Coordinates of C-alpha atoms in Angstrom, one line a residue:
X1468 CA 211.2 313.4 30.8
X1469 CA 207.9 311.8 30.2
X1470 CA 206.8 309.4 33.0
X1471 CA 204.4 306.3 33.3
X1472 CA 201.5 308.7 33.3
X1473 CA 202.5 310.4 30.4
X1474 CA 203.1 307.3 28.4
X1475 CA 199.7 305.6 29.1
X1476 CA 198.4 309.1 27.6
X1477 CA 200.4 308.4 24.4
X1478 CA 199.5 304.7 24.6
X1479 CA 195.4 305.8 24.6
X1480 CA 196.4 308.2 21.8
X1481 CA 197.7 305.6 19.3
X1482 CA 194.7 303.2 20.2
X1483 CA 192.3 306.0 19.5
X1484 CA 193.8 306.7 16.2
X1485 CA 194.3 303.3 14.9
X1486 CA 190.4 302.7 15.9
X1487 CA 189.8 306.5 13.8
X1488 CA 191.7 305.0 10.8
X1489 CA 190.6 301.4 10.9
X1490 CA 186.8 303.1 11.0
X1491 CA 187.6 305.7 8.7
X1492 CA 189.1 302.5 6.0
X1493 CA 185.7 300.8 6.2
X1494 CA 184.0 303.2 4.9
X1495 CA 186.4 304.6 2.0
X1496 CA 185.7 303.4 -1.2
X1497 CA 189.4 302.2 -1.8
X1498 CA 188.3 300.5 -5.4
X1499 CA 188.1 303.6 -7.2
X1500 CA 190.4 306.6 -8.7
X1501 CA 187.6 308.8 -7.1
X1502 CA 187.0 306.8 -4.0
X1503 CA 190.8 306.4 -2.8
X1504 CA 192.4 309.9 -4.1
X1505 CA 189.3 312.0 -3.4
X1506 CA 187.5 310.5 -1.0
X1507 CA 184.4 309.9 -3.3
X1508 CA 184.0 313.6 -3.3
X1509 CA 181.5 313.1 -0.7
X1510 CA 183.1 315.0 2.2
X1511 CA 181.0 317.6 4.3
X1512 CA 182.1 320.7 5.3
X1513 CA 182.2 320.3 8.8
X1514 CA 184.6 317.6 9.5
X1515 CA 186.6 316.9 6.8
X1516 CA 186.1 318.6 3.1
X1517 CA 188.1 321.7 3.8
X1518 CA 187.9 322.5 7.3
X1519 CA 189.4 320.8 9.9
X1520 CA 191.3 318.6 7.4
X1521 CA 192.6 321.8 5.5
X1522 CA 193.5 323.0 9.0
X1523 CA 195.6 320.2 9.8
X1524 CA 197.5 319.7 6.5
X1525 CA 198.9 323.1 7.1
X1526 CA 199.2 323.1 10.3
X1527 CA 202.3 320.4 11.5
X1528 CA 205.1 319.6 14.2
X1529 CA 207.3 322.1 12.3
X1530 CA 204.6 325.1 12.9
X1531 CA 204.4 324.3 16.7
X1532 CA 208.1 323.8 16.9
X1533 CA 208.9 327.2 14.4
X1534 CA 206.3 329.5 15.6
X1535 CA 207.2 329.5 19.3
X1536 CA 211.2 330.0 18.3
X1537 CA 210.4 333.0 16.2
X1538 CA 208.5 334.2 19.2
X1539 CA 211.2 333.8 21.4
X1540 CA 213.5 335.7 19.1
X1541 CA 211.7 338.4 17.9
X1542 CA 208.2 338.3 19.7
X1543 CA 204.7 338.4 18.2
X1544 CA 206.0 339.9 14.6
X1545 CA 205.5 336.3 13.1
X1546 CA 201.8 336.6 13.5
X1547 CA 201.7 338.7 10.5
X1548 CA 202.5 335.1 8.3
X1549 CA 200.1 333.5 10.4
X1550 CA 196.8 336.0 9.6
X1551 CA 197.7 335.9 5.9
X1552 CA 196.0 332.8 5.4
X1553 CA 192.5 334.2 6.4
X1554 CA 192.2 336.0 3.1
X1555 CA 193.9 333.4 1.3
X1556 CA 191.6 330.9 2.0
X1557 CA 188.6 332.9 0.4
X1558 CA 190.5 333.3 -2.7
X1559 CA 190.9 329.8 -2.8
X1560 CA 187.5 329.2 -2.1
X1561 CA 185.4 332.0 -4.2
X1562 CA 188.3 332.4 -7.2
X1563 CA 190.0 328.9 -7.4
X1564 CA 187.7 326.1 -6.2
X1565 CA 185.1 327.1 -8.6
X1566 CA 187.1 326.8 -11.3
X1567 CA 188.9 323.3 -10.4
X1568 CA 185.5 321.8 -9.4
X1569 CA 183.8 322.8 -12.7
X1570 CA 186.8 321.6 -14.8
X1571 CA 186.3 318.1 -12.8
X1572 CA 190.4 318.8 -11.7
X1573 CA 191.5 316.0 -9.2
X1574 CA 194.9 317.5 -9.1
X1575 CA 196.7 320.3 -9.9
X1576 CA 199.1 319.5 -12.8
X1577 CA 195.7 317.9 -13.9
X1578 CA 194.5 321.5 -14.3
X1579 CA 197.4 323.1 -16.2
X1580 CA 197.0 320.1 -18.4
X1581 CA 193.1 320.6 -19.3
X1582 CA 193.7 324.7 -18.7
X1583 CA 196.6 325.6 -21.3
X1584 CA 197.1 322.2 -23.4
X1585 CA 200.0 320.4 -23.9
X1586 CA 201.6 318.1 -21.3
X1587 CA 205.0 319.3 -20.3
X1588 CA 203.0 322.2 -17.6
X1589 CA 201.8 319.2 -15.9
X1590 CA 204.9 316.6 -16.2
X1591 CA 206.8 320.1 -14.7
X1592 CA 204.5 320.9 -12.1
X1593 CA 204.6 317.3 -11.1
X1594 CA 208.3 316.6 -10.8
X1595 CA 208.8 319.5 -9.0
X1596 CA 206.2 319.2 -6.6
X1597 CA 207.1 315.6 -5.7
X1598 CA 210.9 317.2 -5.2
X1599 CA 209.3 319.7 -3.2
X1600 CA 207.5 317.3 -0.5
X1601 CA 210.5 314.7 -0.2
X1602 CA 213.4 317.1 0.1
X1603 CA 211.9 320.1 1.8
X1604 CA 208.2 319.5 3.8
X1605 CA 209.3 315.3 4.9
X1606 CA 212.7 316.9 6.3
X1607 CA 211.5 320.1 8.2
X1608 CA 208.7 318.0 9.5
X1609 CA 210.9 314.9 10.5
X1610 CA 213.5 317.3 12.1
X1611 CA 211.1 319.0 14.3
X1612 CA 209.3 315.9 15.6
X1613 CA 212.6 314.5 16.2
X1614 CA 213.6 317.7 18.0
X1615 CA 210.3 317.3 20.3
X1616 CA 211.3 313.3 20.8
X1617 CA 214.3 313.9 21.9
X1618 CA 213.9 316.1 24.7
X1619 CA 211.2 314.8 26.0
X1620 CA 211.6 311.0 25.9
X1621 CA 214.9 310.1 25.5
X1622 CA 214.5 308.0 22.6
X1623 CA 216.9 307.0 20.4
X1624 CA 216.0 309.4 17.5
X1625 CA 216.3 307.4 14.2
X1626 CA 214.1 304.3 15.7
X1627 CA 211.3 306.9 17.1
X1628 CA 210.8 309.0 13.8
X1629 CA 210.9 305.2 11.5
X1630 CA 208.2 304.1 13.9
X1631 CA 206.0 307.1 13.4
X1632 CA 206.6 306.6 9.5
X1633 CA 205.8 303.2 9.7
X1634 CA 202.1 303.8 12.0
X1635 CA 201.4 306.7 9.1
X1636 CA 202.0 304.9 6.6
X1637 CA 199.6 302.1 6.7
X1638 CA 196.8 304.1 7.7
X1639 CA 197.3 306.3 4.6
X1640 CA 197.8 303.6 2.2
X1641 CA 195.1 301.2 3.0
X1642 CA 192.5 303.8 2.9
X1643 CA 193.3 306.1 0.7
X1644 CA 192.1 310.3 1.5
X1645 CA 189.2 309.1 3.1
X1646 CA 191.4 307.9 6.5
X1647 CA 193.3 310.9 6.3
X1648 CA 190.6 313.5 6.5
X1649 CA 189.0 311.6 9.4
X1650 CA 192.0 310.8 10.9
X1651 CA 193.5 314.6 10.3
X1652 CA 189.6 315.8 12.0
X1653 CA 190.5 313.8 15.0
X1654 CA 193.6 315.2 15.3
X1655 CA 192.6 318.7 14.9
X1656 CA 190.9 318.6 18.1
X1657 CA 193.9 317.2 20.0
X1658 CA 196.2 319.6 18.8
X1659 CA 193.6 322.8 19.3
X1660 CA 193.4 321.8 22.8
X1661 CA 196.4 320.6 24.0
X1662 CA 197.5 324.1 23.0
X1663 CA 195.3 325.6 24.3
X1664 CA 195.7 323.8 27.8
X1665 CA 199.8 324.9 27.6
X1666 CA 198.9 328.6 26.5
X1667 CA 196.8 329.1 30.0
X1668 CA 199.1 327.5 32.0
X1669 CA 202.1 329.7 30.4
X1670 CA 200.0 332.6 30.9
X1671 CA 199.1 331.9 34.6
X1672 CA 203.0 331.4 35.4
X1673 CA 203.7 334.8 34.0
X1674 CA 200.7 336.5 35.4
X1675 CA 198.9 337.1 32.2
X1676 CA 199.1 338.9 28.6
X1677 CA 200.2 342.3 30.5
X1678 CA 202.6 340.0 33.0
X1679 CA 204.4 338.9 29.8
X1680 CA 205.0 342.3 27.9
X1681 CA 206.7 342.9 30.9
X1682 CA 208.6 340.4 31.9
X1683 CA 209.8 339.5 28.0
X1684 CA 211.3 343.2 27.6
X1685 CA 213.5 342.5 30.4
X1686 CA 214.6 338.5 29.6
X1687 CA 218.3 339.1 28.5
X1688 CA 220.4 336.7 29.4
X1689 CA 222.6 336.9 32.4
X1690 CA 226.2 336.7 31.2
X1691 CA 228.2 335.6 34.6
X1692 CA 225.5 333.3 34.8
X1693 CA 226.3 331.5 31.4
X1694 CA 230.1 331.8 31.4
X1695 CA 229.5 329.9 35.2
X1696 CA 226.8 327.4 34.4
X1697 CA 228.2 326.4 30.9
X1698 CA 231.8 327.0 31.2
X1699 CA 232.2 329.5 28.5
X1700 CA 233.7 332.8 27.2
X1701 CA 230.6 334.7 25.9
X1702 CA 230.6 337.6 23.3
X1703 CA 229.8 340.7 25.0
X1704 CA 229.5 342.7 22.1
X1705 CA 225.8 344.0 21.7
X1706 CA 225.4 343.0 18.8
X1707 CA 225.7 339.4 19.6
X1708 CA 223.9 339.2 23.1
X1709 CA 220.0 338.8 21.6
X1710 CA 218.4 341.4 23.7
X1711 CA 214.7 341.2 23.7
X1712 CA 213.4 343.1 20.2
X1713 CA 212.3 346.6 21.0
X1714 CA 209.6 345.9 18.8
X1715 CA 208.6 342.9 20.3
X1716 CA 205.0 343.6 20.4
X1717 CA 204.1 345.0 17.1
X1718 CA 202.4 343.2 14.5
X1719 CA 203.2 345.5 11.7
X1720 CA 207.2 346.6 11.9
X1721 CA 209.0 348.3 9.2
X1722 CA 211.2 345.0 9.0
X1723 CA 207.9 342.6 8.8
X1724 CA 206.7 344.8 5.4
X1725 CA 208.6 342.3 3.4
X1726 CA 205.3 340.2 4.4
X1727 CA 203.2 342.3 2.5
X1728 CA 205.3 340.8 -0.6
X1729 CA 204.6 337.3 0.4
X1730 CA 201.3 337.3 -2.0
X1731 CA 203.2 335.3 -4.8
X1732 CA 203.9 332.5 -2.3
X1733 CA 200.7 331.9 -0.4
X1734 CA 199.0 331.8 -3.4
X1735 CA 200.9 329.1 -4.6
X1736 CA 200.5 327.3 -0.9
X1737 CA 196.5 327.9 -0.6
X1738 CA 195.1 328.3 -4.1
X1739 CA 197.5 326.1 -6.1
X1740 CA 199.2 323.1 -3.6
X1741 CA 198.2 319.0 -3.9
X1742 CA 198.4 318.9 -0.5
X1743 CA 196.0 322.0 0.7
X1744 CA 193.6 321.8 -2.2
X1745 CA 192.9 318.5 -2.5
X1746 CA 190.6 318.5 0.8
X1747 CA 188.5 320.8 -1.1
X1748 CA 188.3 318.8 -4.2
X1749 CA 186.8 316.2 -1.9
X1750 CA 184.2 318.2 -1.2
X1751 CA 180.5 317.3 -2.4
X1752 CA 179.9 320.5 -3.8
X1753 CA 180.9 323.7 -3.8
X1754 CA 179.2 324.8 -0.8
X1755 CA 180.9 322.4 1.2
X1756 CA 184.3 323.3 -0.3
X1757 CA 183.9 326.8 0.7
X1758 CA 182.2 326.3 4.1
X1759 CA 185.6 324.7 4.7
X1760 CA 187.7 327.1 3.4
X1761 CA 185.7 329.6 6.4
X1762 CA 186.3 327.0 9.1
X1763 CA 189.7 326.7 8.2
X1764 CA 190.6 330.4 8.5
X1765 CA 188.8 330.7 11.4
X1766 CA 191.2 327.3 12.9
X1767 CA 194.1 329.1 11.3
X1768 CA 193.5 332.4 13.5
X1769 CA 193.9 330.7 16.3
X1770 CA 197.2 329.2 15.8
X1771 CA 198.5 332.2 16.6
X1772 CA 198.0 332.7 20.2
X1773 CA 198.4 328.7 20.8
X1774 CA 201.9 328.0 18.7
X1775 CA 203.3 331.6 19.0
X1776 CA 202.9 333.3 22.2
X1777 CA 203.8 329.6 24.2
X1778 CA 207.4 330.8 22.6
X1779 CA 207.7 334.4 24.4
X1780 CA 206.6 332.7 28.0
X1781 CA 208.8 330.0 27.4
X1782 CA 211.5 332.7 26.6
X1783 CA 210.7 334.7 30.0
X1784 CA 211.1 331.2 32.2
X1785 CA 213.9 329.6 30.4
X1786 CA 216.1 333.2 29.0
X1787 CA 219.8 332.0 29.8
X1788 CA 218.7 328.8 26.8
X1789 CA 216.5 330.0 24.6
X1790 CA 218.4 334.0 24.2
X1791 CA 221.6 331.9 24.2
X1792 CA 225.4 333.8 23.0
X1793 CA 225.8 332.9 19.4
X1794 CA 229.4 330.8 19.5
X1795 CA 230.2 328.4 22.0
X1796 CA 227.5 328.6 24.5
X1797 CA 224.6 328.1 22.2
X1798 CA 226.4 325.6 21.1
X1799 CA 226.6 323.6 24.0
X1800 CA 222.9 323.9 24.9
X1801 CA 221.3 322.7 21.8
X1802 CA 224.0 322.0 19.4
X1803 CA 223.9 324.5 17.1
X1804 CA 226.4 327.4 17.4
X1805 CA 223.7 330.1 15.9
X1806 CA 220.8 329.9 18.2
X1807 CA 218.3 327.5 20.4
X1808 CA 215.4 329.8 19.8
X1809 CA 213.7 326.1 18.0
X1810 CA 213.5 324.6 21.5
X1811 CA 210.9 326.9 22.8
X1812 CA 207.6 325.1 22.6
X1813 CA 209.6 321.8 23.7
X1814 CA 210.8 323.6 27.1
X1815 CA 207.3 325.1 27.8
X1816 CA 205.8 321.5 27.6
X1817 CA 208.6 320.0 29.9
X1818 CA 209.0 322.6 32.4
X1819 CA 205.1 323.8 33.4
X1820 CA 202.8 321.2 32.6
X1821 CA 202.2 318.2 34.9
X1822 CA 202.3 314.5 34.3
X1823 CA 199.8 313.5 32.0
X1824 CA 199.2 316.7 30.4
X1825 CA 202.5 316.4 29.1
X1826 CA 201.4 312.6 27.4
X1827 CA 198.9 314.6 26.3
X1828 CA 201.4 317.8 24.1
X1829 CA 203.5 314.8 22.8
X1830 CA 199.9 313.1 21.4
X1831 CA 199.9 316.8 20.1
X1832 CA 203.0 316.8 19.0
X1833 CA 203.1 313.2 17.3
X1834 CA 199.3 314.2 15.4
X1835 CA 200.5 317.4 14.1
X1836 CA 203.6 315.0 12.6
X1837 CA 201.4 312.5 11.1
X1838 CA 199.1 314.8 9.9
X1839 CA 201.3 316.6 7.9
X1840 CA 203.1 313.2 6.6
X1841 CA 199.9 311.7 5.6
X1842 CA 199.1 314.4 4.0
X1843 CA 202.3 314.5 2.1
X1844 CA 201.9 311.0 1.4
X1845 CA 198.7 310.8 0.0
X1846 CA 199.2 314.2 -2.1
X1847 CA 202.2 312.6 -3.6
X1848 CA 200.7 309.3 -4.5
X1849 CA 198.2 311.2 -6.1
X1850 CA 200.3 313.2 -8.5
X1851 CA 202.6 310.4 -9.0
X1852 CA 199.6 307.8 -10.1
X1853 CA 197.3 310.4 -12.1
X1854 CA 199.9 312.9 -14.2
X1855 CA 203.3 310.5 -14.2
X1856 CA 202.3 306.8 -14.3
X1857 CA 198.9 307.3 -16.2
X1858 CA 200.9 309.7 -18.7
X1859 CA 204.0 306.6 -19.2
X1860 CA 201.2 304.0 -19.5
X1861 CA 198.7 305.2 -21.9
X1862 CA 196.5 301.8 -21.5
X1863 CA 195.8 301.2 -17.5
X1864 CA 192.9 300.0 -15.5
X1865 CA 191.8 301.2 -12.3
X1866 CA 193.1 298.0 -10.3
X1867 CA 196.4 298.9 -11.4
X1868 CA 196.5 302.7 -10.3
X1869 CA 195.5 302.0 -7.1
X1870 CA 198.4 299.5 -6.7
X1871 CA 200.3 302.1 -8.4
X1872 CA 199.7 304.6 -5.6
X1873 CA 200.0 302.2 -2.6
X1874 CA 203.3 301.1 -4.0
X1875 CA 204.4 304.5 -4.0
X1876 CA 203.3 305.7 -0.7
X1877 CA 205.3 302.1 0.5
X1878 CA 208.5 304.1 -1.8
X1879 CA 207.8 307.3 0.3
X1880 CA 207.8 305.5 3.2
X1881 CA 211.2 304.0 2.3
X1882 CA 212.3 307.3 1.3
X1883 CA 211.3 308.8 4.3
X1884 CA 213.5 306.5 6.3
X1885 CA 216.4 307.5 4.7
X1886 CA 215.8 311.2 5.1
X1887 CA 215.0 310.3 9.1
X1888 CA 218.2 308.6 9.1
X1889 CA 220.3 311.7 7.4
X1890 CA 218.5 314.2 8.9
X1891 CA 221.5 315.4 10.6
X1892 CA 221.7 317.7 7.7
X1893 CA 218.6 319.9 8.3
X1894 CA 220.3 322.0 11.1
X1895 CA 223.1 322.8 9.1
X1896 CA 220.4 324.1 6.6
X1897 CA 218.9 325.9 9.6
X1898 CA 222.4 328.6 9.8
X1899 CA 220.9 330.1 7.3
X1900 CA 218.1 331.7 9.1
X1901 CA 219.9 332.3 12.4
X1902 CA 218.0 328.8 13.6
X1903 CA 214.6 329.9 13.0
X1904 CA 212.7 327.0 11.7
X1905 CA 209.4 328.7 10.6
X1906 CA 212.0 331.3 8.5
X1907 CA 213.7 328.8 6.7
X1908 CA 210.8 326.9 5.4
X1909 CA 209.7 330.7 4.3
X1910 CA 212.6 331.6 2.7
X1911 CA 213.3 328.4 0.8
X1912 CA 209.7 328.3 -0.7
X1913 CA 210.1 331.7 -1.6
X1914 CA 212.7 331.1 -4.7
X1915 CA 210.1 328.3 -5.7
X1916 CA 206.8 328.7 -5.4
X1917 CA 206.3 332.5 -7.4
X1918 CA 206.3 331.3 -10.7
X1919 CA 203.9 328.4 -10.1
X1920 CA 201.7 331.0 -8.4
X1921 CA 201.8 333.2 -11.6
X1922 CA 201.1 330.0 -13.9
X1923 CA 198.1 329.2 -11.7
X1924 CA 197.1 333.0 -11.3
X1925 CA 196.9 333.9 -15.2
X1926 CA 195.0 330.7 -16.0
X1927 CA 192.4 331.6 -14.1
X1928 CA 192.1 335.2 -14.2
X1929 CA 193.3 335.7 -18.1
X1930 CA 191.9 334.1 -20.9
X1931 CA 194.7 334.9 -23.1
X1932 CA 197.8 333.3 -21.3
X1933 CA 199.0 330.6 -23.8
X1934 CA 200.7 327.4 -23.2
X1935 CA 203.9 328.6 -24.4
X1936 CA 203.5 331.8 -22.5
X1937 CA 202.8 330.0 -19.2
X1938 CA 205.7 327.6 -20.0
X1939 CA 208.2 329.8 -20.9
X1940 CA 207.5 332.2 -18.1
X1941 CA 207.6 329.8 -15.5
X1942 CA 211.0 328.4 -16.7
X1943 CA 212.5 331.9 -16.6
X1944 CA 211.1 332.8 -12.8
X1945 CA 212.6 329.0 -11.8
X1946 CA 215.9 330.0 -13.0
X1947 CA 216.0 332.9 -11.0
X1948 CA 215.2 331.3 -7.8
X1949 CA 217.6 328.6 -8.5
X1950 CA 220.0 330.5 -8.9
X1951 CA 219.7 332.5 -5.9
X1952 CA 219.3 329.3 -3.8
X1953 CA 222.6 328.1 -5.2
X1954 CA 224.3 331.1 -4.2
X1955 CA 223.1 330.7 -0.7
X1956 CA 224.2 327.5 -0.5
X1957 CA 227.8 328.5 -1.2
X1958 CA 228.0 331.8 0.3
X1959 CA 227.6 330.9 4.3
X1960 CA 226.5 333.9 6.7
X1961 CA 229.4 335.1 8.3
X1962 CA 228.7 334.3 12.6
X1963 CA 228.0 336.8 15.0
X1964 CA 231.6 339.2 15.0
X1965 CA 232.5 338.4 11.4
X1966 CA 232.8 340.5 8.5
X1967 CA 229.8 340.3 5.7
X1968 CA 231.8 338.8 2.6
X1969 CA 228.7 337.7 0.9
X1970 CA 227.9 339.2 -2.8
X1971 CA 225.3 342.0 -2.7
X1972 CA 223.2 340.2 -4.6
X1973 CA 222.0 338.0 -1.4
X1974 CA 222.8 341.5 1.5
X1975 CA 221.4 344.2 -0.6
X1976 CA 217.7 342.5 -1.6
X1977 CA 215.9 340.6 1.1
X1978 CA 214.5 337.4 0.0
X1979 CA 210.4 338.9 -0.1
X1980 CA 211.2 341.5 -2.4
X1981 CA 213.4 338.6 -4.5
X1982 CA 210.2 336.6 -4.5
X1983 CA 208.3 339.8 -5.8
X1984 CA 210.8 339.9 -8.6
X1985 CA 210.2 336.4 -9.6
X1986 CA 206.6 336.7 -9.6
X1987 CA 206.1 339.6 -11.8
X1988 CA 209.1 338.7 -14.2
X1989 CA 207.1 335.3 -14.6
X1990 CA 203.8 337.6 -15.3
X1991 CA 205.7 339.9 -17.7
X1992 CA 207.7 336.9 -19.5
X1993 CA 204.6 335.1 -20.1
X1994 CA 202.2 337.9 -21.2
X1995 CA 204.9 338.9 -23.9
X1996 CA 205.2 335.3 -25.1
X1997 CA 201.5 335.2 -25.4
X1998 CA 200.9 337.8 -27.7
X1999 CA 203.0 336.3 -30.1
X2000 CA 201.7 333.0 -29.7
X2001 CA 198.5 331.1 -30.5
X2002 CA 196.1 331.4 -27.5

C-alpha cells in the first residue's frame, strides 16, 4: 500500500498538472473551430505536434498494465506488436499526412467526405468511431487504472476512477487540443521515466538481462506450495500448469507470424485514427508533422523494454501469482478463474520500489490514464461537432460548435461514469483471451478496423476507387467482423480440461489471418464495384 510519502508524490503530481493545463488554456485559442479542435495548427515538432503527444495518445494505463502480463505469460514475443509501429509512423507521415494536410482535413470522416463525395462514408466512419472509443478504448482504459488503484491504494474503486474522469475532464474541455498536447508532453516524461526507474530496479533484483533468461525458464509454480498457501486442489495436468514458454525469448515465433498479418489494423490505428492523427493535423507544417511522427517511433521503441520486460521480472519474484493454476486458485488471487498474468506491472511497483518512488509509478500510472482519456475525449468531441452536428444543423456559427463540443465532452464524461461504474463487465470480456489485456484489445480491433483501413488505403493510393465502391466494400468487410465477433460472444472457450465445442469457424482460423480476409475482401469488393461505377 502507498504511504504518506507516496501520497505527497501524487499530491505534487496533480498540482503540477493542473498548473500544465491551466498554462496550457491561456494560451489556446478556445474561440475558434481551428484554435480549440486543432490547436491553431501551430504546434512544433518537438513538444507537442506529433511527438511526444502522438506518443502518449497511444501509449495508456492499459499498455503498461497489458504489456507486462503478456510478458509474464509468454515472454518477450509481444514486442513484435510493439516495433510495428516504427514503420507505421512513416507511412503516416510520408503517405498520409501529406495528403490530409493538403486537402485542409481536420478529421478523418472529414476526409472520406471531401475524398470520394457523398456523405454517408463520413456519417459511417463517425458513428462507428464514436462506438469505438466509448465501448471499447474508455472501458479497457478505465479497467486497467482501476486494476492499478486498487492494489495499490485501497480505494474504493468506483469513487477513484469518477474522480480521475472528473480532473480530465475539465482540463480537456476548457481548453480544447491545445491543453491536451501540453498536458499529454508533460506526461510523457513522467511515464518514460518512472519506467525507466522500475525497469533498473527489476533488473538489479534479478541480476541483469542474462540473470532473468535464467531465472524466468525456471519460474513454474510450486504446486504444494499453492494447494498450502491458498487452500486449493490444483490441476496437475500439464497442460493447465503455465510452464514458462520455451520460446520465451524469441521475437519472431512461428505462433507470433500471425503479426505479420496485423498490416490492415495498424494502418487503420496510425494512418487513419481521430485520436493518433489529429496531433499531426496540429502541426504548423508538414515538416513539423513528420518530425513528430520520427520522435514518436523512436518514444514507441522504447516502450518495449520499460512496459514489457517489468512483466517477466515481475513473473520470476512473484511466480506462485502471476503463473497461477487456471480454476480455483487463480481465482482466488485475482478474481478471475483464467489467469492473473494483468497484475504484473502492479506487483513489480508494490513489491521493489521504495516509498516515494512508488507515488511516483502511480503519477505514471494515473498520466498514462488521463492521457489516453483526454485524448479520447477531445477526439470524440471533435468528430461529434464537425461531421454529426454541423451535418444535422446546416446553418451554425462558431460560438455554437464550440458549446457543441464542450457539451459533449461534459456527455462523455457522464458516459464515462457509467462505464466506471459497470465496469465489472470488462473481465468477463477478458476470458476470452486467457486474461491477457493487450490481446483482447488486439483481437477485438481486429474484426473492426480492416475495412476502414482499406477505405482509407485506396483513397489515397488509387485514383479510381469510387464512392460506391468504398461504400459498399466497407459494408461487406464490417459484416464479416460482426459476425465473427457475435459468434465469440456466444461460443465461450471451454476452461483449462474441457473439451473444444466451439464451431471451426472461430478454432480452425486465428483471428490475424480473419483480419487478413476482411481486408482484402474489402479491397476486392470495392475495386469490382468501381469499375462499374462512376469514378
Amino acid at each position: 500500500m502507498l504511504d504518506t510519502i507516496d501520497m505527497v508524490v501524487l499530491l505534487i503530481y496533480f498540482i503540477l498538472i493542473l498548473g500544465v493545463g491551466i498554462y496550457a488554456s491561456c494560451r489556446s485559442r478556445r474561440t475558434t473551430i481551428q484554435g480549440y479542435f486543432l490547436a491553431g495548427r501551430n504546434m512544433n515538432w518537438i513538444l507537442v505536434s506529433g511527438g511526444t503527444s502522438l506518443f502518449v495518445s497511444n501509449v495508456g494505463s492499459e499498455h503498461f498494465i497489458g504489456l507486462a502480463g503478456s510478458g509474464a505469460l509468454n515472454g518477450i514475443g509481444a514486442a513484435s506488436l510493439a516495433i510495428n509501429p516504427i514503420f507505421l509512423l512513416q507511412l503516416l507521415g510520408w503517405i498520409f499526412v501529406p495528403v490530409y494536410i493538403a486537402s485542409q482535413t481536420t478529421t478523418m470522416p472529414e476526409y472520406l467526405e471531401k475524398r470520394y463525395g457523398g456523405k454517408r462514408l463520413r456519417i459511417y466512419l463517425a458513428v462507428l468511431s464514436l462506438i469505438l472509443y466509448c465501448l471499447t478504448k474508455l472501458s479497457v482504459n478505465l479497467y486497467a487504472g482501476a486494476l492499478f488503484i486498487q492494489q495499490s491504494m485501497g480505494w474504493d474503486l468506483y469513487i477513484s476512477i469518477t474522480l480521475l474522469i472528473c480532473i480530465t475532464g475539465v482540463l480537456t474541455i476548457t481548453g480544447g487540443l491545445t491543453v491536451v498536447m501540453y498536458t499529454d508532453s508533460f506526461q510523457a516524461v513522467l511515464m518514460l521515466v518512472g519506467a525507466t526507474v522500475l525497469t533498473v530496479q527489476g533488473f538489479v533484483q534479478v541480476g541483469g538481462y542474462e540473470g532473468m533468461k535464467a531465472k524466468y525458464m525456471t519460474s513454474s509454480p510450486n504446486l504444494i506450495n499453492i494447494e498450502e498457501v491458498y487452500n486449493v486442489t490444483v490441476n496437475s495436468s500439464n497442460e493447465c500448469i503455465p510452464y514458462p514458454n520455451p520460446e520465451a525469448f524469441k521475437l519472431l515465433r512461428v505462433s507470433l507470424l500471425h503479426y505479420n498479418m496485423n498490416v490492415s489494423i495498424s494502418v487503420w490505428y496510425w494512418c487513419a485514427d481521430q485520436v493518433i492523427v489529429q496531433r499531426t493535423l496540429a502541426a504548423r507544417n508538414l515538416s513539423h508533422a513528420q518530425g513528430g511522427t520520427i520522435l514518436a517511433a523512436v518514444l514507441k521503441t522504447l516502450s518495449v523494454f520499460v512496459m514489457l520486460m517489468p512483466g517477466l521480472i515481475s513473473r520470476i519474484l512473484y511466480t506462485d501469482e502471476l503463473a497461477c493454476v487456471p480454476g480455483d486458485h487463480c481465482l482466488k488471487v485475482c478474481g478471475s478463474s483464467v489467469g492473473c498474468s494483468n497484475l504484473a506491472f502492479p506487483k513489480l511497483v508494490l513489491g521493489i520500489l521504495p516509498s516515494g518512488a512508488r507515488g511516483l509509478m502511480m503519477a505514471v500510472m494515473i498520466a498514462a490514464l488521463m492521457s489516453d482519456l483526454d485524448s479520447i475525449f477531445n477526439s470524440a468531441s471533435t468528430i461529434f461537432t464537425l461531421d454529426l452536428w454541423k451535418r444535422l444543423k446546416k446553418s451554425t456559427t462558431n460560438t455554437e460548435l464550440m458549446i457543441v463540443g464542450r457539451c459533449y465532452k461534459i456527455f462523455l464524461l457522464i458516459l464515462s461514469v457509467v462505464i466506471g461504474v459497470s465496469i465489472g463487465w470488462v473481465p468477463i470480456i477478458l476470458q476470452f483471451q486467457k486474461g491477457q489485456l493487450y490481446f483482447y484489445i488486439q483481437e477485438v480491433t481486429n474484426y473492426i478496423s480492416p475495412p476502414i483501413a482499406a477505405i482509407f488505403l485506396m483513397g489515397v493510393l488509387w485514383g479510381n476507387c469510387t464512392e460506391k465502391g468504398a461504400f459498399y466494400g466497407g459494408l461487406v468487410g464490417s459484416l464479416l467482423g460482426v459476425s465473427r465477433l457475435l459468434v465469440i460472444f456466444v461460443f465461450k472457450p471451454p476452461k483449462c480440461g474441457e473439451v473444444e465445442t466451439r464451431p471451426a469457424f472461430l478454432t480452425s482460423m486465428h483471428y490475424m489471418y480473419y483480419s487478413a480476409l476482411m481486408f482484402f475482401v474489402t479491397i476486392i469488393v470495392a475495386v469490382i464495384v468501381s469499375h462499374f461505377t462512376t469514378p
